Every structure is written in C-alpha cells, then in structure tokens.
Amino acid sequence: MRSVQSSHFTDGSLPVFVFPDALTFYQDDQSSHKQVLTVYNPYEFTLKFKVLCTAPSRYLVVEAEGIIKPRCCVDIVIRHTAVKTTDPNIQDKFKLHVFKQGTNKLLGQKEVLSVLLHSKSAQQDKSTRRGSSPRRSPRKVSFHESVSYQGVDTTYTPSVWVVLLAVGCIAALMLPLEGESSSSRLPHYLFLSVNQKLIAAFILGLVTMALLLKT
C-alpha cells in the first residue's frame, strides 16, 4: 500500500489539520478563558509539533511540544492568563509547526487567530440582530428534541446533505489507493490518490465535530 512519506514535504508544504481554526476569548465569560486546539495526524508517520505565539506573555499553553502518532490526534489546552489587563479586540496569532520525528526539519505549519472580546452576551446579541427575524428568538435544539412553532410540531434532524457528505467521505476512505496492487475489479477511476483521501478524512472530521457540538 502506498502512503504519504514525510520526505515528500521537506519544503514545509505538508497540510496541517487543526480544529478550530480560530480562538475567541471573552472577558466576562470565565469558561472561555480556556480553549482547546485539536491537531489531527491522518498520515502514516509520526509527527512532532511545536506551538508558537505572537504574545506568549498572555497565554499558557499546556504541552506546547509533543508528538502525534499516525492516524491520531492530540488536544492542546490554551489558557488566556491576561484577560483583565488586555484591551478587548486585541488579536494574536498561534502558529503550529510540525516536524519529522527526531529532526528539526519543518514539514508544515498552520496559523490560528486568537481574539479577546469584552462580552459574550453582547456578541451574541449582535449575531442575533444580524441573522434572525425580529419576531423570532433563536434557540438551540438538539437532534431529537421536538419543538412546537406556530402550532406545528417539528423534530430537528441533521440535514440530508450533511448525512450524504459524511457517507460520501466514509465511502471515499474505503476505496483503494491509486497505484495499490490489488486484485480488485473496481474501475481505475475509483482508485483515489493520497490527497483525495486526506481531503475526505479532513471533511469527515469537520462534519463529525460539527454534529457532536450540536448534540
């Protein structure tokens, strides 16, 4: 089976998969002062990572360096330690570097924006005014929660397009790799490249995270 080799990305072009791609802290919400970055390694080799920041004095990064085993992920905890002394709307950047294990050879990098806002409730009010009708008040509904609106009972379920997207990604990951020696009778166009499988894995991860956050 052919796999991605770290030596192919010595120019630092290896795709780095991080969720979320931005961090938002609120001065009036203590629960937001700790954020979690999840870094995925969909490759067949071990990665070494290092987290850098443009304002290290304002943050505490738990385990800023470490390794990610093949097809695994790690959670990096980031705490904002200067919430009260930092002016709102200040933006910082975290940069995640990944290296070949055992060396300092940079394989890829990813930037994550960090912003501090004054009030979470004020931000939610702005979003409500921009994106909803004045006659309706938005509320979160779980997947299987029945609600009554204007006398009609409805049940919130994931969009059929979301389900089809997830199924399509799973099917893509199950197809054989391009160039793989196999006795399969599948047509050649169903043999996917490594990049196509990586894209499918990344999209599936985002869809899964989005669904879990709504439950």
PDB file of C-alpha atoms in Angstrom:
ATOM      1  CA  MET A   1       0.000   0.000   0.000  1.00  0.00           C
ATOM      2  CA  ARG A   2       1.396   3.383  -0.962  1.00  0.00           C
ATOM      3  CA  SER A   3       1.412   6.077   1.760  1.00  0.00           C
ATOM      4  CA  VAL A   4       2.440   9.697   2.158  1.00  0.00           C
ATOM      5  CA  GLN A   5       6.127   9.951   3.027  1.00  0.00           C
ATOM      6  CA  SER A   6       7.382  12.843   5.147  1.00  0.00           C
ATOM      7  CA  SER A   7      10.368  13.251   2.825  1.00  0.00           C
ATOM      8  CA  HIS A   8       7.970  14.467   0.098  1.00  0.00           C
ATOM      9  CA  PHE A   9       7.226  17.629   2.120  1.00  0.00           C
ATOM     10  CA  THR A  10      10.667  18.931   3.035  1.00  0.00           C
ATOM     11  CA  ASP A  11       9.649  22.385   1.771  1.00  0.00           C
ATOM     12  CA  GLY A  12       7.134  22.832   4.607  1.00  0.00           C
ATOM     13  CA  SER A  13       4.069  22.220   2.418  1.00  0.00           C
ATOM     14  CA  LEU A  14       2.588  19.323   4.405  1.00  0.00           C
ATOM     15  CA  PRO A  15      -1.125  20.074   5.102  1.00  0.00           C
ATOM     16  CA  VAL A  16      -1.740  20.580   8.832  1.00  0.00           C
ATOM     17  CA  PHE A  17      -5.243  19.844  10.146  1.00  0.00           C
ATOM     18  CA  VAL A  18      -6.362  21.882  13.175  1.00  0.00           C
ATOM     19  CA  PHE A  19      -9.783  22.448  14.737  1.00  0.00           C
ATOM     20  CA  PRO A  20     -10.966  25.107  15.371  1.00  0.00           C
ATOM     21  CA  ASP A  21      -9.142  27.497  13.060  1.00  0.00           C
ATOM     22  CA  ALA A  22      -9.713  30.478  15.411  1.00  0.00           C
ATOM     23  CA  LEU A  23      -9.978  31.036  19.178  1.00  0.00           C
ATOM     24  CA  THR A  24     -12.307  33.553  20.820  1.00  0.00           C
ATOM     25  CA  PHE A  25     -11.922  34.569  24.457  1.00  0.00           C
ATOM     26  CA  TYR A  26     -14.419  36.740  26.391  1.00  0.00           C
ATOM     27  CA  GLN A  27     -13.534  38.923  29.354  1.00  0.00           C
ATOM     28  CA  ASP A  28     -16.907  38.372  31.060  1.00  0.00           C
ATOM     29  CA  ASP A  29     -17.053  34.602  30.483  1.00  0.00           C
ATOM     30  CA  GLN A  30     -14.588  32.677  32.626  1.00  0.00           C
ATOM     31  CA  SER A  31     -15.394  29.391  30.901  1.00  0.00           C
ATOM     32  CA  SER A  32     -13.968  30.794  27.661  1.00  0.00           C
ATOM     33  CA  HIS A  33     -10.590  31.599  29.216  1.00  0.00           C
ATOM     34  CA  LYS A  34      -9.523  28.020  28.477  1.00  0.00           C
ATOM     35  CA  GLN A  35      -9.654  26.814  24.871  1.00  0.00           C
ATOM     36  CA  VAL A  36      -8.694  23.524  23.242  1.00  0.00           C
ATOM     37  CA  LEU A  37      -6.965  23.095  19.888  1.00  0.00           C
ATOM     38  CA  THR A  38      -7.244  19.632  18.335  1.00  0.00           C
ATOM     39  CA  VAL A  39      -4.494  18.660  15.908  1.00  0.00           C
ATOM     40  CA  TYR A  40      -5.034  15.676  13.617  1.00  0.00           C
ATOM     41  CA  ASN A  41      -2.406  13.420  12.064  1.00  0.00           C
ATOM     42  CA  PRO A  42      -4.034  11.473   9.188  1.00  0.00           C
ATOM     43  CA  TYR A  43      -0.642  10.326   7.890  1.00  0.00           C
ATOM     44  CA  GLU A  44       1.189   7.017   8.163  1.00  0.00           C
ATOM     45  CA  PHE A  45       4.154   8.503  10.048  1.00  0.00           C
ATOM     46  CA  THR A  46       4.632  10.177  13.437  1.00  0.00           C
ATOM     47  CA  LEU A  47       4.700  13.959  13.618  1.00  0.00           C
ATOM     48  CA  LYS A  48       6.413  16.220  16.128  1.00  0.00           C
ATOM     49  CA  PHE A  49       4.634  19.514  16.827  1.00  0.00           C
ATOM     50  CA  LYS A  50       5.501  22.841  18.439  1.00  0.00           C
ATOM     51  CA  VAL A  51       3.154  25.731  19.257  1.00  0.00           C
ATOM     52  CA  LEU A  52       4.435  29.327  18.909  1.00  0.00           C
ATOM     53  CA  CYS A  53       2.611  32.564  19.758  1.00  0.00           C
ATOM     54  CA  THR A  54       2.995  36.232  18.877  1.00  0.00           C
ATOM     55  CA  ALA A  55       2.202  37.186  22.512  1.00  0.00           C
ATOM     56  CA  PRO A  56       3.465  34.368  24.759  1.00  0.00           C
ATOM     57  CA  SER A  57       3.167  36.513  27.907  1.00  0.00           C
ATOM     58  CA  ARG A  58      -0.640  36.498  27.598  1.00  0.00           C
ATOM     59  CA  TYR A  59      -1.125  32.742  27.244  1.00  0.00           C
ATOM     60  CA  LEU A  60      -0.288  29.486  28.937  1.00  0.00           C
ATOM     61  CA  VAL A  61      -0.008  26.592  26.504  1.00  0.00           C
ATOM     62  CA  VAL A  62      -0.164  23.183  28.155  1.00  0.00           C
ATOM     63  CA  GLU A  63       2.260  20.830  26.381  1.00  0.00           C
ATOM     64  CA  ALA A  64       3.361  23.237  23.684  1.00  0.00           C
ATOM     65  CA  GLU A  65       5.554  20.493  22.206  1.00  0.00           C
ATOM     66  CA  GLY A  66       4.920  16.812  21.655  1.00  0.00           C
ATOM     67  CA  ILE A  67       4.300  14.051  19.138  1.00  0.00           C
ATOM     68  CA  ILE A  68       1.226  12.820  17.303  1.00  0.00           C
ATOM     69  CA  LYS A  69       1.118   9.155  16.380  1.00  0.00           C
ATOM     70  CA  PRO A  70      -0.118   8.088  12.931  1.00  0.00           C
ATOM     71  CA  ARG A  71      -3.888   8.472  12.433  1.00  0.00           C
ATOM     72  CA  CYS A  72      -4.280  10.011  15.886  1.00  0.00           C
ATOM     73  CA  CYS A  73      -4.966  13.450  17.293  1.00  0.00           C
ATOM     74  CA  VAL A  74      -3.893  15.488  20.319  1.00  0.00           C
ATOM     75  CA  ASP A  75      -5.649  18.207  22.312  1.00  0.00           C
ATOM     76  CA  ILE A  76      -3.619  21.306  23.150  1.00  0.00           C
ATOM     77  CA  VAL A  77      -5.030  23.335  26.060  1.00  0.00           C
ATOM     78  CA  ILE A  78      -4.539  27.110  25.789  1.00  0.00           C
ATOM     79  CA  ARG A  79      -5.345  29.460  28.688  1.00  0.00           C
ATOM     80  CA  HIS A  80      -5.576  33.236  28.406  1.00  0.00           C
ATOM     81  CA  THR A  81      -3.743  34.498  31.510  1.00  0.00           C
ATOM     82  CA  ALA A  82      -4.093  38.254  30.933  1.00  0.00           C
ATOM     83  CA  VAL A  83      -7.813  38.679  30.337  1.00  0.00           C
ATOM     84  CA  LYS A  84      -8.233  41.570  32.776  1.00  0.00           C
ATOM     85  CA  THR A  85      -5.154  43.501  31.658  1.00  0.00           C
ATOM     86  CA  THR A  86      -5.559  43.098  27.891  1.00  0.00           C
ATOM     87  CA  ASP A  87      -7.626  45.531  25.842  1.00  0.00           C
ATOM     88  CA  PRO A  88     -10.616  43.943  24.050  1.00  0.00           C
ATOM     89  CA  ASN A  89     -10.409  43.245  20.317  1.00  0.00           C
ATOM     90  CA  ILE A  90      -6.687  42.568  20.580  1.00  0.00           C
ATOM     91  CA  GLN A  91      -5.769  39.855  18.079  1.00  0.00           C
ATOM     92  CA  ASP A  92      -2.875  37.444  18.470  1.00  0.00           C
ATOM     93  CA  LYS A  93      -1.727  34.513  16.402  1.00  0.00           C
ATOM     94  CA  PHE A  94      -0.688  30.984  17.258  1.00  0.00           C
ATOM     95  CA  LYS A  95       1.480  29.143  14.767  1.00  0.00           C
ATOM     96  CA  LEU A  96       1.638  25.362  14.825  1.00  0.00           C
ATOM     97  CA  HIS A  97       4.773  23.825  13.333  1.00  0.00           C
ATOM     98  CA  VAL A  98       5.023  20.114  12.549  1.00  0.00           C
ATOM     99  CA  PHE A  99       8.332  18.340  12.043  1.00  0.00           C
ATOM    100  CA  LYS A 100       9.622  14.965  11.044  1.00  0.00           C
ATOM    101  CA  GLN A 101      10.081  12.964  14.241  1.00  0.00           C
ATOM    102  CA  GLY A 102      13.640  13.007  15.503  1.00  0.00           C
ATOM    103  CA  THR A 103      14.650  16.016  13.391  1.00  0.00           C
ATOM    104  CA  ASN A 104      14.092  19.773  13.194  1.00  0.00           C
ATOM    105  CA  LYS A 105      13.046  19.559   9.545  1.00  0.00           C
ATOM    106  CA  LEU A 106       9.864  21.613   9.150  1.00  0.00           C
ATOM    107  CA  LEU A 107       7.186  19.691   7.231  1.00  0.00           C
ATOM    108  CA  GLY A 108       4.212  22.046   7.563  1.00  0.00           C
ATOM    109  CA  GLN A 109       2.672  24.903   9.523  1.00  0.00           C
ATOM    110  CA  LYS A 110      -0.728  26.357  10.376  1.00  0.00           C
ATOM    111  CA  GLU A 111      -1.792  29.733  11.804  1.00  0.00           C
ATOM    112  CA  VAL A 112      -4.678  30.049  14.294  1.00  0.00           C
ATOM    113  CA  LEU A 113      -6.099  33.502  15.063  1.00  0.00           C
ATOM    114  CA  SER A 114      -6.861  34.409  18.699  1.00  0.00           C
ATOM    115  CA  VAL A 115      -9.080  37.352  19.670  1.00  0.00           C
ATOM    116  CA  LEU A 116     -10.210  38.727  23.045  1.00  0.00           C
ATOM    117  CA  LEU A 117     -13.701  40.298  23.192  1.00  0.00           C
ATOM    118  CA  HIS A 118     -15.320  42.150  26.067  1.00  0.00           C
ATOM    119  CA  SER A 119     -18.717  40.481  26.353  1.00  0.00           C
ATOM    120  CA  LYS A 120     -20.036  37.177  25.101  1.00  0.00           C
ATOM    121  CA  SER A 121     -23.667  38.225  25.543  1.00  0.00           C
ATOM    122  CA  ALA A 122     -23.117  41.423  23.543  1.00  0.00           C
ATOM    123  CA  GLN A 123     -21.519  39.442  20.732  1.00  0.00           C
ATOM    124  CA  GLN A 124     -24.436  37.002  20.702  1.00  0.00           C
ATOM    125  CA  ASP A 125     -26.913  39.925  20.591  1.00  0.00           C
ATOM    126  CA  LYS A 126     -25.120  41.349  17.555  1.00  0.00           C
ATOM    127  CA  SER A 127     -25.248  37.976  15.813  1.00  0.00           C
ATOM    128  CA  THR A 128     -28.947  37.658  16.648  1.00  0.00           C
ATOM    129  CA  ARG A 129     -29.765  41.092  15.214  1.00  0.00           C
ATOM    130  CA  ARG A 130     -27.837  40.348  12.020  1.00  0.00           C
ATOM    131  CA  GLY A 131     -29.070  36.845  11.354  1.00  0.00           C
ATOM    132  CA  SER A 132     -32.605  36.459  12.682  1.00  0.00           C
ATOM    133  CA  SER A 133     -36.072  37.919  12.247  1.00  0.00           C
ATOM    134  CA  PRO A 134     -37.163  40.358  14.996  1.00  0.00           C
ATOM    135  CA  ARG A 135     -40.288  38.277  15.576  1.00  0.00           C
ATOM    136  CA  ARG A 136     -38.341  35.107  16.359  1.00  0.00           C
ATOM    137  CA  SER A 137     -35.865  34.397  19.114  1.00  0.00           C
ATOM    138  CA  PRO A 138     -33.271  31.753  18.217  1.00  0.00           C
ATOM    139  CA  ARG A 139     -32.767  28.760  20.440  1.00  0.00           C
ATOM    140  CA  LYS A 140     -30.610  25.693  20.289  1.00  0.00           C
ATOM    141  CA  VAL A 141     -32.402  22.444  19.595  1.00  0.00           C
ATOM    142  CA  SER A 142     -30.884  19.002  19.960  1.00  0.00           C
ATOM    143  CA  PHE A 143     -31.153  16.463  17.153  1.00  0.00           C
ATOM    144  CA  HIS A 144     -34.138  14.638  18.608  1.00  0.00           C
ATOM    145  CA  GLU A 145     -35.841  17.436  20.525  1.00  0.00           C
ATOM    146  CA  SER A 146     -39.421  18.065  19.423  1.00  0.00           C
ATOM    147  CA  VAL A 147     -40.463  21.733  19.352  1.00  0.00           C
ATOM    148  CA  SER A 148     -43.751  23.453  18.641  1.00  0.00           C
ATOM    149  CA  TYR A 149     -43.690  26.563  16.447  1.00  0.00           C
ATOM    150  CA  GLN A 150     -46.883  28.317  15.378  1.00  0.00           C
ATOM    151  CA  GLY A 151     -48.857  25.240  16.307  1.00  0.00           C
ATOM    152  CA  VAL A 152     -46.744  22.817  14.267  1.00  0.00           C
ATOM    153  CA  ASP A 153     -44.673  20.077  15.910  1.00  0.00           C
ATOM    154  CA  THR A 154     -41.296  19.529  14.278  1.00  0.00           C
ATOM    155  CA  THR A 155     -38.261  17.404  15.066  1.00  0.00           C
ATOM    156  CA  TYR A 156     -34.799  18.775  14.395  1.00  0.00           C
ATOM    157  CA  THR A 157     -32.606  16.331  12.457  1.00  0.00           C
ATOM    158  CA  PRO A 158     -29.315  16.746  10.607  1.00  0.00           C
ATOM    159  CA  SER A 159     -29.606  17.974   7.026  1.00  0.00           C
ATOM    160  CA  VAL A 160     -29.767  15.205   4.449  1.00  0.00           C
ATOM    161  CA  TRP A 161     -26.868  16.893   2.648  1.00  0.00           C
ATOM    162  CA  VAL A 162     -24.739  16.647   5.790  1.00  0.00           C
ATOM    163  CA  VAL A 163     -25.533  12.946   6.094  1.00  0.00           C
ATOM    164  CA  LEU A 164     -24.785  12.360   2.407  1.00  0.00           C
ATOM    165  CA  LEU A 165     -21.496  14.265   2.734  1.00  0.00           C
ATOM    166  CA  ALA A 166     -20.442  12.119   5.705  1.00  0.00           C
ATOM    167  CA  VAL A 167     -21.419   8.892   3.913  1.00  0.00           C
ATOM    168  CA  GLY A 168     -19.553  10.026   0.787  1.00  0.00           C
ATOM    169  CA  CYS A 169     -16.376  10.728   2.802  1.00  0.00           C
ATOM    170  CA  ILE A 170     -16.577   7.331   4.509  1.00  0.00           C
ATOM    171  CA  ALA A 171     -17.041   5.638   1.138  1.00  0.00           C
ATOM    172  CA  ALA A 172     -14.053   7.532  -0.271  1.00  0.00           C
ATOM    173  CA  LEU A 173     -11.860   6.399   2.635  1.00  0.00           C
ATOM    174  CA  MET A 174     -12.867   2.776   1.992  1.00  0.00           C
ATOM    175  CA  LEU A 175     -11.874   2.868  -1.683  1.00  0.00           C
ATOM    176  CA  PRO A 176      -8.415   1.551  -2.642  1.00  0.00           C
ATOM    177  CA  LEU A 177      -5.444   3.831  -3.091  1.00  0.00           C
ATOM    178  CA  GLU A 178      -4.228   4.849  -6.516  1.00  0.00           C
ATOM    179  CA  GLY A 179      -1.306   2.634  -7.542  1.00  0.00           C
ATOM    180  CA  GLU A 180      -2.177  -0.026  -4.969  1.00  0.00           C
ATOM    181  CA  SER A 181      -1.551  -3.542  -6.184  1.00  0.00           C
ATOM    182  CA  SER A 182      -4.809  -5.337  -5.729  1.00  0.00           C
ATOM    183  CA  SER A 183      -6.960  -7.973  -7.371  1.00  0.00           C
ATOM    184  CA  SER A 184      -9.933  -5.624  -7.115  1.00  0.00           C
ATOM    185  CA  ARG A 185     -12.168  -5.443 -10.180  1.00  0.00           C
ATOM    186  CA  LEU A 186     -13.086  -1.830  -9.494  1.00  0.00           C
ATOM    187  CA  PRO A 187     -12.619   0.598 -12.409  1.00  0.00           C
ATOM    188  CA  HIS A 188      -9.440   2.673 -12.312  1.00  0.00           C
ATOM    189  CA  TYR A 189     -11.260   5.955 -11.625  1.00  0.00           C
ATOM    190  CA  LEU A 190     -12.382   4.581  -8.232  1.00  0.00           C
ATOM    191  CA  PHE A 191      -8.759   4.305  -7.101  1.00  0.00           C
ATOM    192  CA  LEU A 192      -8.190   7.550  -5.180  1.00  0.00           C
ATOM    193  CA  SER A 193      -4.971   9.475  -4.675  1.00  0.00           C
ATOM    194  CA  VAL A 194      -3.500  10.151  -1.238  1.00  0.00           C
ATOM    195  CA  ASN A 195      -4.511  13.819  -1.408  1.00  0.00           C
ATOM    196  CA  GLN A 196      -8.101  12.892  -2.215  1.00  0.00           C
ATOM    197  CA  LYS A 197      -8.240  10.576   0.800  1.00  0.00           C
ATOM    198  CA  LEU A 198      -6.725  13.271   3.038  1.00  0.00           C
ATOM    199  CA  ILE A 199      -9.362  15.753   1.918  1.00  0.00           C
ATOM    200  CA  ALA A 200     -12.112  13.194   2.593  1.00  0.00           C
ATOM    201  CA  ALA A 201     -10.699  12.472   6.071  1.00  0.00           C
ATOM    202  CA  PHE A 202     -10.477  16.173   6.880  1.00  0.00           C
ATOM    203  CA  ILE A 203     -14.046  16.901   5.745  1.00  0.00           C
ATOM    204  CA  LEU A 204     -15.350  13.887   7.670  1.00  0.00           C
ATOM    205  CA  GLY A 205     -13.580  15.136  10.803  1.00  0.00           C
ATOM    206  CA  LEU A 206     -15.134  18.599  10.473  1.00  0.00           C
ATOM    207  CA  VAL A 207     -18.610  17.160   9.893  1.00  0.00           C
ATOM    208  CA  THR A 208     -18.238  14.852  12.890  1.00  0.00           C
ATOM    209  CA  MET A 209     -17.101  17.689  15.158  1.00  0.00           C
ATOM    210  CA  ALA A 210     -19.962  19.898  13.983  1.00  0.00           C
ATOM    211  CA  LEU A 211     -22.516  17.172  14.698  1.00  0.00           C
ATOM    212  CA  LEU A 212     -21.039  16.458  18.144  1.00  0.00           C
ATOM    213  CA  LEU A 213     -21.159  20.144  19.083  1.00  0.00           C
ATOM    214  CA  LYS A 214     -24.881  20.273  18.268  1.00  0.00           C
ATOM    215  CA  THR A 215     -25.784  17.302  20.489  1.00  0.00           C
TER     216      THR A 215
END
